[in-house]
Tab-separated table of C-alpha atoms and ligand atoms in Angstrom:
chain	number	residue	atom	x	y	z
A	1	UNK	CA	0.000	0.000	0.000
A	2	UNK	CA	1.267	3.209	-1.011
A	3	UNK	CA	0.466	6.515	1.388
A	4	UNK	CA	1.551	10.029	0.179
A	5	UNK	CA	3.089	11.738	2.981
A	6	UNK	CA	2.053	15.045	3.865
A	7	UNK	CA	3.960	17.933	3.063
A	8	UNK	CA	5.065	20.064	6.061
A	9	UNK	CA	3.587	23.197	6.382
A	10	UNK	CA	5.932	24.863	8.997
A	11	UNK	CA	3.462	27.516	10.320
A	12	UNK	CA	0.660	24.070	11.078
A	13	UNK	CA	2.926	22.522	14.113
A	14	UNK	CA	5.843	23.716	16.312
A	15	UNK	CA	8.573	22.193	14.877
A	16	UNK	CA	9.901	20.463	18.302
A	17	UNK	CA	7.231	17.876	18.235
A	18	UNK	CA	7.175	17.164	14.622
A	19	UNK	CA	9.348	15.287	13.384
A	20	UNK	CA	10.844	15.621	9.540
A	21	UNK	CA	12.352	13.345	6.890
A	22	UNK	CA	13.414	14.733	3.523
A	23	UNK	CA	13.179	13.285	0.895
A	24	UNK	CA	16.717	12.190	-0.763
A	25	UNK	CA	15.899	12.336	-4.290
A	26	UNK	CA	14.033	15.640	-4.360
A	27	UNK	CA	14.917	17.520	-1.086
A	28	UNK	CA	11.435	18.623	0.156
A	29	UNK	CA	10.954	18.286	3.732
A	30	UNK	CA	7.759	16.285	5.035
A	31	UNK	CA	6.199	15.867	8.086
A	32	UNK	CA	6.678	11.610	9.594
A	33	UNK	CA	3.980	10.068	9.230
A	34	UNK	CA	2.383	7.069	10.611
A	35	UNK	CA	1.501	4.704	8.067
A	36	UNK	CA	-0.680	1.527	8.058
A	37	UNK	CA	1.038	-2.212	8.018
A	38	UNK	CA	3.182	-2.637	5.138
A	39	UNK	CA	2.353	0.771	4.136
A	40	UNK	CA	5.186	2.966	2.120
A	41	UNK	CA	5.450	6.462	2.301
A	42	UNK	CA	6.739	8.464	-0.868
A	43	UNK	CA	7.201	11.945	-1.991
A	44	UNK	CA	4.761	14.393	-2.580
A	45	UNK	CA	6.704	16.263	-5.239
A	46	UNK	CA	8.958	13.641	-6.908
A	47	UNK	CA	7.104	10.573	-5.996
A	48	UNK	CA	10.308	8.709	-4.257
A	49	UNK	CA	10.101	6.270	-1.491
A	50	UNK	CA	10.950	8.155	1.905
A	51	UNK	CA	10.221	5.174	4.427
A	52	UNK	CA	8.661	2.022	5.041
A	53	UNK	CA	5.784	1.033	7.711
A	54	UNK	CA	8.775	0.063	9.744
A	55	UNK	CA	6.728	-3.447	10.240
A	56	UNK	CA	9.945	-5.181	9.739
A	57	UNK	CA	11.877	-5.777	13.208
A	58	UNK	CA	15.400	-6.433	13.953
A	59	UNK	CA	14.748	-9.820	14.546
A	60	UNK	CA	12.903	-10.554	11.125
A	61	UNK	CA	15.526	-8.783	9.220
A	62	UNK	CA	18.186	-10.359	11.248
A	63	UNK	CA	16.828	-13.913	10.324
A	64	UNK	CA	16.775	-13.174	7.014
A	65	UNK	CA	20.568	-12.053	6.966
A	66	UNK	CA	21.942	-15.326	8.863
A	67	UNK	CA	19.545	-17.339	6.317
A	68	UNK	CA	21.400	-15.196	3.639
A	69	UNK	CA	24.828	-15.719	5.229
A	70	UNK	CA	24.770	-19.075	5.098
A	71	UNK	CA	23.140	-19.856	1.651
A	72	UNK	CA	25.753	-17.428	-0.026
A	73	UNK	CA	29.050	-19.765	1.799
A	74	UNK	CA	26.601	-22.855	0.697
A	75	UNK	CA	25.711	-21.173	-2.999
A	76	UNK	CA	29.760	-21.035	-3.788
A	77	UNK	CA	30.601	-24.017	-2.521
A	78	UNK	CA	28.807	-26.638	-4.961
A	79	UNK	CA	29.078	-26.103	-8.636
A	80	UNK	CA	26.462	-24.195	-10.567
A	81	UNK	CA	26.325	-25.856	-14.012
A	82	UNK	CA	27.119	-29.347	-15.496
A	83	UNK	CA	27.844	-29.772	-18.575
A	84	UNK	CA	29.393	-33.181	-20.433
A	85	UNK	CA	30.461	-32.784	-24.083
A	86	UNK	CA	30.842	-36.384	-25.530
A	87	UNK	CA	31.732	-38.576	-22.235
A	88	UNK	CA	33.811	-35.907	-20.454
A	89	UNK	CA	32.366	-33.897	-17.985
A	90	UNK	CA	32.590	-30.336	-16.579
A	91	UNK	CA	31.759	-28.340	-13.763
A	92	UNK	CA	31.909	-25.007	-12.525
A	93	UNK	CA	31.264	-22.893	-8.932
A	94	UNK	CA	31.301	-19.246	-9.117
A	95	UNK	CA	34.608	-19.220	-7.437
A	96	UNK	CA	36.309	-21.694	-10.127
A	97	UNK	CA	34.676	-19.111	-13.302
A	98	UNK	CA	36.625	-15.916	-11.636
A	99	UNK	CA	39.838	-18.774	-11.540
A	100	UNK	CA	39.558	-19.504	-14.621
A	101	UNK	CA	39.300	-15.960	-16.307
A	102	UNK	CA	42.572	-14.799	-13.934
A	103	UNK	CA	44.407	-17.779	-15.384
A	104	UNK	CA	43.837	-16.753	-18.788
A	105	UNK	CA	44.865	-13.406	-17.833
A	106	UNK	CA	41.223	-11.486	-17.838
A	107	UNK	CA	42.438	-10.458	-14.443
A	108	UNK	CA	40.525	-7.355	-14.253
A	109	UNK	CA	37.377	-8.805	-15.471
A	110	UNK	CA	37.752	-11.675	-12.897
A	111	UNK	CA	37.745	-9.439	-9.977
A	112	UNK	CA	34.869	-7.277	-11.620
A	113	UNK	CA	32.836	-10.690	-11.357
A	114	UNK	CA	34.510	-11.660	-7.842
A	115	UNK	CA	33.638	-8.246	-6.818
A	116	UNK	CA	29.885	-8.347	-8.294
A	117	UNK	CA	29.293	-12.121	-7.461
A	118	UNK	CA	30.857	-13.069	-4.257
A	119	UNK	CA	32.545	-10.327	-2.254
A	120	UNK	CA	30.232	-7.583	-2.092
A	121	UNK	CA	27.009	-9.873	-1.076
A	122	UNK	CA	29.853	-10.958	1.929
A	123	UNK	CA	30.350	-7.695	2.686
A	124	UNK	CA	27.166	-6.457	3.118
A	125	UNK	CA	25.505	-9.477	4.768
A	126	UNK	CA	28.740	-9.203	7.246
A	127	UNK	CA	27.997	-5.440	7.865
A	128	UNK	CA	24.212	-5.988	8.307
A	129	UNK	CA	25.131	-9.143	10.668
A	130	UNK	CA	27.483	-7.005	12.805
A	131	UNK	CA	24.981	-4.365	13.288
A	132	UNK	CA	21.553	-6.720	13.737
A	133	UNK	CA	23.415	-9.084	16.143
A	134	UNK	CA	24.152	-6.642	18.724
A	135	UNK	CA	21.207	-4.937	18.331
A	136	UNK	CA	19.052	-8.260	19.029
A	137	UNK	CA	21.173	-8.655	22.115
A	138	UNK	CA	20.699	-4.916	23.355
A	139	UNK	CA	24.342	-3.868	22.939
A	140	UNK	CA	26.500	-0.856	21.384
A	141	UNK	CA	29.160	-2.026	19.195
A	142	UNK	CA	31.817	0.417	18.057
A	143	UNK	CA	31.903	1.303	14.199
A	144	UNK	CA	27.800	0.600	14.117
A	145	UNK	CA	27.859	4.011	12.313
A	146	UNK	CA	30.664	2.608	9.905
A	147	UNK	CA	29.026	-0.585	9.339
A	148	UNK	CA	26.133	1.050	8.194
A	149	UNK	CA	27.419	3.014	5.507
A	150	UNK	CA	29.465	-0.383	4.572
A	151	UNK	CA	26.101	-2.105	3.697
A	152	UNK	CA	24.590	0.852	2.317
A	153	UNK	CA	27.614	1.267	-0.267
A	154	UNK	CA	27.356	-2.586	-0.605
A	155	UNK	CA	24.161	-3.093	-1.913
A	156	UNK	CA	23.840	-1.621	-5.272
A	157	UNK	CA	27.083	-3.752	-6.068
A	158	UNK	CA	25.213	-6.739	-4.966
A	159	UNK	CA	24.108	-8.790	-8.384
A	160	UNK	CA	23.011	-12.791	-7.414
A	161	UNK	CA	20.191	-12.249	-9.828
A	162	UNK	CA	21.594	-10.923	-12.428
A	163	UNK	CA	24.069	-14.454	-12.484
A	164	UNK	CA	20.980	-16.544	-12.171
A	165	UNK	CA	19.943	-14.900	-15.228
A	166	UNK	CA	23.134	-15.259	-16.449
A	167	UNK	CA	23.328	-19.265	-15.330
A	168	UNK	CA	20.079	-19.574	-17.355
A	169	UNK	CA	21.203	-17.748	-20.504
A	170	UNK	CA	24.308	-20.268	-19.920
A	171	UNK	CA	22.073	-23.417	-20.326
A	172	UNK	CA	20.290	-22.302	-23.054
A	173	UNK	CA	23.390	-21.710	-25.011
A	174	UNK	CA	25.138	-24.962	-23.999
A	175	UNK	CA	22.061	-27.135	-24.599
A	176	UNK	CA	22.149	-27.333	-28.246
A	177	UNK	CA	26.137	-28.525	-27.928
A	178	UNK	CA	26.235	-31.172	-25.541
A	179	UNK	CA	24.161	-32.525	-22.305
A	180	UNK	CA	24.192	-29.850	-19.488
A	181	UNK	CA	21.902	-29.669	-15.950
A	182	UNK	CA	21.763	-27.362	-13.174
A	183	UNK	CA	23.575	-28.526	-10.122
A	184	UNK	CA	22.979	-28.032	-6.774
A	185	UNK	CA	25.068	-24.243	-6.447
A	186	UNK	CA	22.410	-22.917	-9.505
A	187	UNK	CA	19.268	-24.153	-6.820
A	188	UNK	CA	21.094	-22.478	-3.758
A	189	UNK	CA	21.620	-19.337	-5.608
A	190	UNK	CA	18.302	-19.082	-6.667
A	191	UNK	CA	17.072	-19.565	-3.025
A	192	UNK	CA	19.862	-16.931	-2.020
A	193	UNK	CA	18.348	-14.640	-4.905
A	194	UNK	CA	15.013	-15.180	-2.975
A	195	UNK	CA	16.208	-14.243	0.750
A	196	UNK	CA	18.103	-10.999	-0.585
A	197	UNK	CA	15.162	-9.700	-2.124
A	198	UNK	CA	13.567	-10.451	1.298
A	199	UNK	CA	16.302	-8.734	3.355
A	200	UNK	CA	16.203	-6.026	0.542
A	201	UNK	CA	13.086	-4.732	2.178
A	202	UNK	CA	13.711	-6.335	5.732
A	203	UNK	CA	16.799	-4.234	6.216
A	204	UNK	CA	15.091	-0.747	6.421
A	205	UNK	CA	18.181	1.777	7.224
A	206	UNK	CA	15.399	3.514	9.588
A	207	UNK	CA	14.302	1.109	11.788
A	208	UNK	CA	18.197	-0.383	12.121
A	209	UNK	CA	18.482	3.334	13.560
A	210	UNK	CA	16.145	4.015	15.575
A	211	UNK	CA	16.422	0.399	17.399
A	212	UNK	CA	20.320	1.564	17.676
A	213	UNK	CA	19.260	5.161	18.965
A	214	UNK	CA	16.940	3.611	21.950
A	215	UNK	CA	20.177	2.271	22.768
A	216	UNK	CA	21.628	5.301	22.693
A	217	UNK	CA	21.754	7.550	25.915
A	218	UNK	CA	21.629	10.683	24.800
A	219	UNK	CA	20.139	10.732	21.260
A	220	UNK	CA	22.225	12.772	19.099
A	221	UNK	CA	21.029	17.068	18.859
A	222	UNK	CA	18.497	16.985	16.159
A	223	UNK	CA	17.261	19.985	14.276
A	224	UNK	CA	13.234	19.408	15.296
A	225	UNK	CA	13.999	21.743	17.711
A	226	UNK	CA	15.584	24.400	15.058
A	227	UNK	CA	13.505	27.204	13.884
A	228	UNK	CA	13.697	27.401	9.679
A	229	UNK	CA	12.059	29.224	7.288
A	230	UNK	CA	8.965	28.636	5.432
A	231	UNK	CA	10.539	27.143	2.132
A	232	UNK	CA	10.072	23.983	0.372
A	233	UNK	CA	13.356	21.923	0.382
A	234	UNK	CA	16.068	21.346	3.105
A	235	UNK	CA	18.718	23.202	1.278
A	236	UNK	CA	17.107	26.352	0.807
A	237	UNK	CA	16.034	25.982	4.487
A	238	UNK	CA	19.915	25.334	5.423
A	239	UNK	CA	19.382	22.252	6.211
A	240	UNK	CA	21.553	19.480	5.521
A	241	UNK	CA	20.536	15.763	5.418
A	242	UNK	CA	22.617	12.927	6.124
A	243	UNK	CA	22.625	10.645	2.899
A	244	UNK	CA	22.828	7.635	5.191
A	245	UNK	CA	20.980	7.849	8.254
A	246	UNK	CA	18.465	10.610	6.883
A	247	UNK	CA	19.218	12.603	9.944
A	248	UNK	CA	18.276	16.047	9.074
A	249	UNK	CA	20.887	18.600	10.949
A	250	UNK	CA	21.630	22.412	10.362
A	251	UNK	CA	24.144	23.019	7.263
A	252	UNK	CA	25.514	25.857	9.303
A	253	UNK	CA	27.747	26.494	5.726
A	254	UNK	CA	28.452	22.951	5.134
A	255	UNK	CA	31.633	20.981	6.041
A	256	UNK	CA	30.675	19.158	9.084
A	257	UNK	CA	29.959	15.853	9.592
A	258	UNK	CA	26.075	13.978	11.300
A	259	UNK	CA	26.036	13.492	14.565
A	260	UNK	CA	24.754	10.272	14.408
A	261	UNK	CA	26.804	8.476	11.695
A	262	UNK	CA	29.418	10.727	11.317
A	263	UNK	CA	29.085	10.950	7.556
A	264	UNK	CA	30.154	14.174	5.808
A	265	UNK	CA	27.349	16.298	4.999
A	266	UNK	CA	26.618	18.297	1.766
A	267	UNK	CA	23.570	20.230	0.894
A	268	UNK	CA	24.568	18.488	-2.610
A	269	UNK	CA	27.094	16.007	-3.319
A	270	UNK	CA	30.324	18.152	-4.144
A	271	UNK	CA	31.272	18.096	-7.744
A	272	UNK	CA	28.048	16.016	-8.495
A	273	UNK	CA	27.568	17.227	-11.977
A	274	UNK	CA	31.109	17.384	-13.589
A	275	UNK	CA	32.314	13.992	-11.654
A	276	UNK	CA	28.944	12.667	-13.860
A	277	UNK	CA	29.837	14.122	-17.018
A	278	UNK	CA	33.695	12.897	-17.101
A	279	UNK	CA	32.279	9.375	-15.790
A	280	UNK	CA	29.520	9.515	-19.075
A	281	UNK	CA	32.015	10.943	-21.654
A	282	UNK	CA	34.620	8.010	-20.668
A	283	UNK	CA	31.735	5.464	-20.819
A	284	UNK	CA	30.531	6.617	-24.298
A	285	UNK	CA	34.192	6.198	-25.790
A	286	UNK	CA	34.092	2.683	-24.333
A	287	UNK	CA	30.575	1.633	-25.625
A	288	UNK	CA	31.572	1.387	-28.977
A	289	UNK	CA	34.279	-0.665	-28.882
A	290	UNK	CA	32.163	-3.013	-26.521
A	291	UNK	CA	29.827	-3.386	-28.852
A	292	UNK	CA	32.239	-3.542	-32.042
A	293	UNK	CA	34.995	-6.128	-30.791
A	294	UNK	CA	34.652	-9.591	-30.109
A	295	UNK	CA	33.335	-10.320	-26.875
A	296	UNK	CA	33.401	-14.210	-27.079
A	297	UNK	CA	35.562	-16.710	-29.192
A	298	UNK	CA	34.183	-20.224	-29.188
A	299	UNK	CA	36.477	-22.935	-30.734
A	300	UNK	CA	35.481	-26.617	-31.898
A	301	UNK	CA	37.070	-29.083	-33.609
A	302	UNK	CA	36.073	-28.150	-37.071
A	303	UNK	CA	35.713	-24.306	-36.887
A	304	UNK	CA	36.087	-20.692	-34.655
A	305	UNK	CA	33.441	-18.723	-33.892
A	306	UNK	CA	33.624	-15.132	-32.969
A	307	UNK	CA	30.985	-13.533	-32.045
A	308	UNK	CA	30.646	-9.664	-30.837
A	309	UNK	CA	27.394	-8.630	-28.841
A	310	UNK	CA	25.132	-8.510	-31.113
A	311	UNK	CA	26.001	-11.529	-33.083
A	312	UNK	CA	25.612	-13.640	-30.071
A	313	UNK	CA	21.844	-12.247	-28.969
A	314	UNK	CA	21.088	-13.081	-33.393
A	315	UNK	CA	22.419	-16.528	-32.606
A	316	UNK	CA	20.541	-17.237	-29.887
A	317	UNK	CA	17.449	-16.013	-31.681
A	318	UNK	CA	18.120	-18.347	-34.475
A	319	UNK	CA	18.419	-21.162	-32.086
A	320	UNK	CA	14.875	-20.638	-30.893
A	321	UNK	CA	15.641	-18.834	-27.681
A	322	UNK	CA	14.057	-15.477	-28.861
A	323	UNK	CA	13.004	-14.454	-25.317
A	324	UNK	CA	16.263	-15.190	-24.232
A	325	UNK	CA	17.614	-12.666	-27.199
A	326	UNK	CA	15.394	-10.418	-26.349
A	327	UNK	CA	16.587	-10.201	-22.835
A	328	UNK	CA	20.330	-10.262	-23.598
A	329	UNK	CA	19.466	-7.823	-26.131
A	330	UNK	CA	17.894	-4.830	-23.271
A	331	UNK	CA	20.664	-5.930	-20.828
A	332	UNK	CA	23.521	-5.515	-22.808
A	333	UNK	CA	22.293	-3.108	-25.537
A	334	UNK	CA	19.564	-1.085	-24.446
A	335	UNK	CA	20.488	-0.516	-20.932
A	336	UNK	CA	24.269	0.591	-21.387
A	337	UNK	CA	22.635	3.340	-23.751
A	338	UNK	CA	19.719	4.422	-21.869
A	339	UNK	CA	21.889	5.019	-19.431
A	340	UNK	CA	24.257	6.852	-21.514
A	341	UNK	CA	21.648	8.701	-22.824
A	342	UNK	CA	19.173	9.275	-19.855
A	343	UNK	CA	22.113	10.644	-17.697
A	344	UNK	CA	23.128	13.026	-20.804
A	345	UNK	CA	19.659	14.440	-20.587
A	346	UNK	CA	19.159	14.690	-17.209
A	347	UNK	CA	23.024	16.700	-16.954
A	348	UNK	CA	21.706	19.069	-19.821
A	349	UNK	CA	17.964	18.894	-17.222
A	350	UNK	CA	20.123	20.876	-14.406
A	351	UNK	CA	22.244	22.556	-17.076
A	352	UNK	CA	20.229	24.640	-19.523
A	353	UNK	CA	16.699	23.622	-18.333
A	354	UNK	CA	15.494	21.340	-20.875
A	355	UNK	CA	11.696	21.576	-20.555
A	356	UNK	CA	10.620	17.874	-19.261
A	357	UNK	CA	8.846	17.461	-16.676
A	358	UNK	CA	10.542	17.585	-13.155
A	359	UNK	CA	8.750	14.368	-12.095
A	360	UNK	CA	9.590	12.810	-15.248
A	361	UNK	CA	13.362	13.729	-15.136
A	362	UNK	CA	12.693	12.191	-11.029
A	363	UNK	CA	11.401	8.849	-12.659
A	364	UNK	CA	13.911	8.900	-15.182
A	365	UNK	CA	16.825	8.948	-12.619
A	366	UNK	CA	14.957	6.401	-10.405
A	367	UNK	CA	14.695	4.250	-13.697
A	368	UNK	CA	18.564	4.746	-14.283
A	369	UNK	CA	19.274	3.480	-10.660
A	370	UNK	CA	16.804	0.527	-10.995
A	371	UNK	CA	18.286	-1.113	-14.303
A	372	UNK	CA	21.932	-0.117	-14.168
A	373	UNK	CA	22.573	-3.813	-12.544
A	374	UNK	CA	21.334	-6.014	-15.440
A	375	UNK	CA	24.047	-5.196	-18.330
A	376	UNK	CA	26.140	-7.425	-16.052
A	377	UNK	CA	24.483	-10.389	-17.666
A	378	UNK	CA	26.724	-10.888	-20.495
A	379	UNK	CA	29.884	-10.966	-18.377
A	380	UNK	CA	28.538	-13.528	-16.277
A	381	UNK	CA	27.271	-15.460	-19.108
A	382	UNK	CA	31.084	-15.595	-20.580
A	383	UNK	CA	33.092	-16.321	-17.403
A	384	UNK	CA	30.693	-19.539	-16.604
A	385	UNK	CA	30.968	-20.745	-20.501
A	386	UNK	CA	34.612	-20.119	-20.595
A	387	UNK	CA	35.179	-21.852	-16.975
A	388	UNK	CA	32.631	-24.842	-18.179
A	389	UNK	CA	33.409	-25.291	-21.893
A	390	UNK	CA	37.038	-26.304	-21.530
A	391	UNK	CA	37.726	-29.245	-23.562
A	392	UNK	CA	41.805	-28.709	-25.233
A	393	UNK	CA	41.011	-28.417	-29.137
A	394	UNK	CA	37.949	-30.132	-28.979
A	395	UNK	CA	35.978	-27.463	-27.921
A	396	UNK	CA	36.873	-23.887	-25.946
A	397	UNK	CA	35.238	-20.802	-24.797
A	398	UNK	CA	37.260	-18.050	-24.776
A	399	UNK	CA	36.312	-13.839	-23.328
A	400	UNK	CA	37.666	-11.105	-26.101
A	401	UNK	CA	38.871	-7.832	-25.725
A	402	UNK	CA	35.413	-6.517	-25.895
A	403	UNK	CA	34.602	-8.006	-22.555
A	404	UNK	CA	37.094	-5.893	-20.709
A	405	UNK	CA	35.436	-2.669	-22.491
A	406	UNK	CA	31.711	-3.764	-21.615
A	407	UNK	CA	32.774	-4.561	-18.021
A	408	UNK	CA	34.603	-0.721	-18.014
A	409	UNK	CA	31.117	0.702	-19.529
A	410	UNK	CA	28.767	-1.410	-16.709
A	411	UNK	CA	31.223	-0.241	-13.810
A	412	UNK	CA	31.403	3.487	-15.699
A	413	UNK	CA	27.776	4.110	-15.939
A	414	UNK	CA	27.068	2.751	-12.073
A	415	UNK	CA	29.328	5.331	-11.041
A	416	UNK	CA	28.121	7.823	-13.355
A	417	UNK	CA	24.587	7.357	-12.011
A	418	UNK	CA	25.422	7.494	-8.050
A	419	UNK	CA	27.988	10.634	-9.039
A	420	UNK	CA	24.496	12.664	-9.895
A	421	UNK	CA	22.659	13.971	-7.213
A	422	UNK	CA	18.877	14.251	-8.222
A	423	UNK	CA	17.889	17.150	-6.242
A	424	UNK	CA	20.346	19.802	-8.322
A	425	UNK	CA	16.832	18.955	-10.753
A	426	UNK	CA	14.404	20.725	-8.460
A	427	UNK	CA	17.109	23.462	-7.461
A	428	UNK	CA	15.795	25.629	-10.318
A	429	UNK	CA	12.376	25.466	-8.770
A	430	UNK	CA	13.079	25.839	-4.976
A	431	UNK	CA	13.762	29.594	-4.550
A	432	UNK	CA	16.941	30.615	-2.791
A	433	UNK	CA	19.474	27.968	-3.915
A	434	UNK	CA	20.408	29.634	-7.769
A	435	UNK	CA	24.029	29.538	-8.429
A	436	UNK	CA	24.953	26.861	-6.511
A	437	UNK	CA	25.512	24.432	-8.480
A	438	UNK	CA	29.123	22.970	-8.376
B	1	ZN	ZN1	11.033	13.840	-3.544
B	2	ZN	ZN1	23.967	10.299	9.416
C-alpha cells in the first residue's frame, strides 16, 4: 500500500514535536507520518520512497541475513552448471569461473565478477550481521555508524540475480552442444536470490536506527527543535541531510559531519555534476568498442566462432531462444545506452533547463538506478561458458577484448549514475538555492 506523505507546512505545528524526513531524491521536507502495516510512504513532489511502515523488526531482518549468510558460503561451494560434451564432464562454482578468467589473464574482469558475485554480497551481509546481532542482544558495538554506511555502499554492487539470469542464458546456449543440468550451487543461488530480495526490504536503514538510537543515551542534537524558514526543500532551508541515516541537521555552511553516523554532509554532493559528465564521456568512448569487438571466441574441432554482442543475442534467436535474445538484447544493448543517454539528458535537465517534466526527469533517474545492474548479464554469461566449456582443441570458450570494455562501460555508468545527485533537478524550482551548483 502506497500513502503520500504530507507535506510540512511549517506555520501548522511547532517544529519540536514534529518530526521531519526529507526526501533524498528531491529535497522537500515532510512531516513523519504514521503509516498503516506494510504501508510505504513516498514523496509528494517527486514521488520517491521516503520510508517504510517500519513493520519489519530487527529480529525478522536479522533472520533473514543469517539465512542469507549461510546460503551465499553454501551457494559457492557446490558447482552451478554441469555440462558433459561427448563422455567428459565439466563443472563449474562461481569461485572456479573468476579462476579460470585470472588464469587466462582477464584479471581485471575476474575481480569485476569476484567483486559483483561473491565479495560484495559478503560484505554487506557481514555489515548488516554485525549491526543486527548486537542490536538483538541490546548492545552498542563500536563502528555501528561505519558498518552502516558499509552495507549501504554494498548493496547496489550486490548482483546474485543478475548471475541466475546469467546461469540460465548459460544453459540455453550450452544445450544445443552437448548434455548440461543445473547442479545443486544454480538451486542455492536461486534460493539466495530469494532471501536478498527479502532482506532487501527487511533491512530498512530507519528502523536499524532508531532500534540503535533507543540504545543510545543521549540521542544525538536533532534539528526538530531548530527554527527554519517557510521554504520547500532542506537546502534552501539550510538544512543538511545525512545521505545515510536521513538525519536532518543544520548546514551551518556545510563541512561538518552527522552526529549520528558521522558521515560528511553536503547540501549536494560536491562536484556532483562534472564527476557525472567525465564518468559519461569516458563510458561513451568505451561503448563502442564493446559493442564492435569480439566479446566471445568459441572454438570446436572443425571451426572458430567469434561472435561480438550482437552476433551472439542473433544466434541465440536463431536457435529458438528469442526471449532469451530479447533479454540479452535490453541488458547488454539497451540498458548501457539508456543510461548513456538518460544521464546526458538529465546533466543538460540541471544545465540549460530542458523543458521535461521535473517528475519525469525524477522517474527517469529512479529508472537509471533501478536497471543499471542487469548489463552485467553478459559478463557472467562468458566467465561460466569459458570456466565450463574447456575441452583442449575439442571445444573452448574463450572472453575477447570486448569483454574488458563492456565490463569498463557497466562499472562506468554505475558510477556515473550514483555521481548525480537528483535534487540539483528541483534546485531551479526551490527559490533561494540559484548559483549553486558545483
Ligand atoms: Zn522527492
Ligand atoms: Zn547520518
Amino acid at each position: 500500500m502506497k500513502v503520500y506523505c504530507c507535506e510540512r507546512n511549517v506555520t501548522s505545528l511547532p517544529l519540536d514535536v514534529e518530526p521531519l524526513v526529507a526526501c533524498t531524491h528531491c529535497d522537500l521536507i515532510h512531516r513523519d507520518t504514521a503509516l498503516p502495516a506494510h504501508g510505504q510512504a513516498l514523496c509528494t513532489r517527486c514521488g520517491a520512497e521516503l520510508y517504510g511502515a517500519g513493520t519489519h523488526s530487527v529480529d525478522h531482518a536479522l533472520a533473514l541475513a543469517l539465512g542469507a549468510a549461510v546460503l551465499c558460503v553454501l551457494a559457492n561451494l557446490f558447482p552451478l552448471i554441469r555440462f558433459n560434451l561427448q563422455g567428459v564432464d565439466a563443472t563449474t562454482t562461481i569461485v572456479g569461473a573468476v579462476w579460470v578468467m585470472a588464469q587466462r589473464g582477464m584479471v581485471v574482469l575476474a575481480a569485476l565478477l569476484a567483486w559483483a558475485a561473491v565479495l560484495a554480497p559478503a560484505i554487506m551481509l557481514s555489515g548488516m550481521l554485525y549491526v543486527l546481532l548486537p542490536l538483538r542482544l541490546g548492545r552498542r558495538m563500536p563502528g555501528f555508524a561505519r558498518a552502516m554506511r558499509l552495507v549501504r555502499a554494498m548493496q547496489p554492487w550486490v548482483m546474485i540475480e543478475v548471475l541466475m539470469l546469467g546461469v540460465l542464458v548459460s544453459f540455453v546456449k550450452l544445450d544445443k552442444t552437448g548434455a548440461v543440468e543445473a547442479t545443486a550451487g544454480a538451486w542455492l543461488g536461486v534460493a539466495l536470490m530469494l532471501v536478498l530480495a527479502g532482506l532487501g526490504v527487511a533491512f530498512e536503514p530507519r528502523m536499524v536506527w532508531r532500534s540503535h538510537d533507543a540504545l543510545r543515551v543521549p540521542v544525538p542534537p536533532d534539528v526538530r527543535a531548530q527554527a527554519c524558514p517557510d521554504t520547500a526543500s532542506a537546502a534552501a532551508s539550510d538544512l543538511a541531510v545525512c545521505k545515510v541515516c536521513g538525519l536532518i541537521s543544520g548546514a551551518h555552511g556545510g563541512g561538518q559531519r552527522c552526529a549520528r553516523c558521522g558521515a560528511a554532509l553536503h547540501l549536494r554532493q560536491p562536484q556532483s555534476l562534472s564527476r557525472c559528465l567525465a564518468l559519461l564521456l569516458t563510458s561513451l568512448m568505451v561503448y563502442f568498442p564493446a559493442n564492435l569487438w569480439v566479446i566471445m571466441e568459441t572454438e570446436s574441432a572443425f571451426s572458430v566462432r567469434q561472435d561480438t554482442i550482437m552476433s551472439g543475442v542473433i544466434f541465440l534467436w536463431r536457435e529458438g531462444s528469442q526471449d532469451l535474445a530479447v533479454i540479452v538484447f535490453v541488458a547488454s544493448v539497451v540498458v548501457p545506452l539508456l543510461k548513456i543517454l538518460a544521464l546526458g539528458v538529465l546533466l543538460a535537465c540541471v544545465r540549460w533547463q530542458w523543458p521535461v517534466p521535473r517528475v519525469q526527469q525524477a522517474r527517469l533517474y529512479r529508472l537509471v538506478e533501478i536497471v543499471g545492474k542487469w548489463s552485467m548479464l553478459d559478463l557472467f554469461v562468458i566467465a561460466l561458458l569459458t570456466a565450463v566449456v574447456d575441452f583442449g582443441s575439442m571445444a573452448a570458450v574463450r572472453p575477447g577484448p570486448a569483454a574488458i570494455a563492456f565490463g569498463a562501460v557497466v562499472v562506468l555508468t554505475m558510477l556515473a549514475a550514483s555521481a548525480f545527485d537528483p535534487r540539483y533537478l528541483w534546485d531551479a524550482q526551490d527559490s533561494g538555492l540559484k548559483g549553486r551548483h558545483g
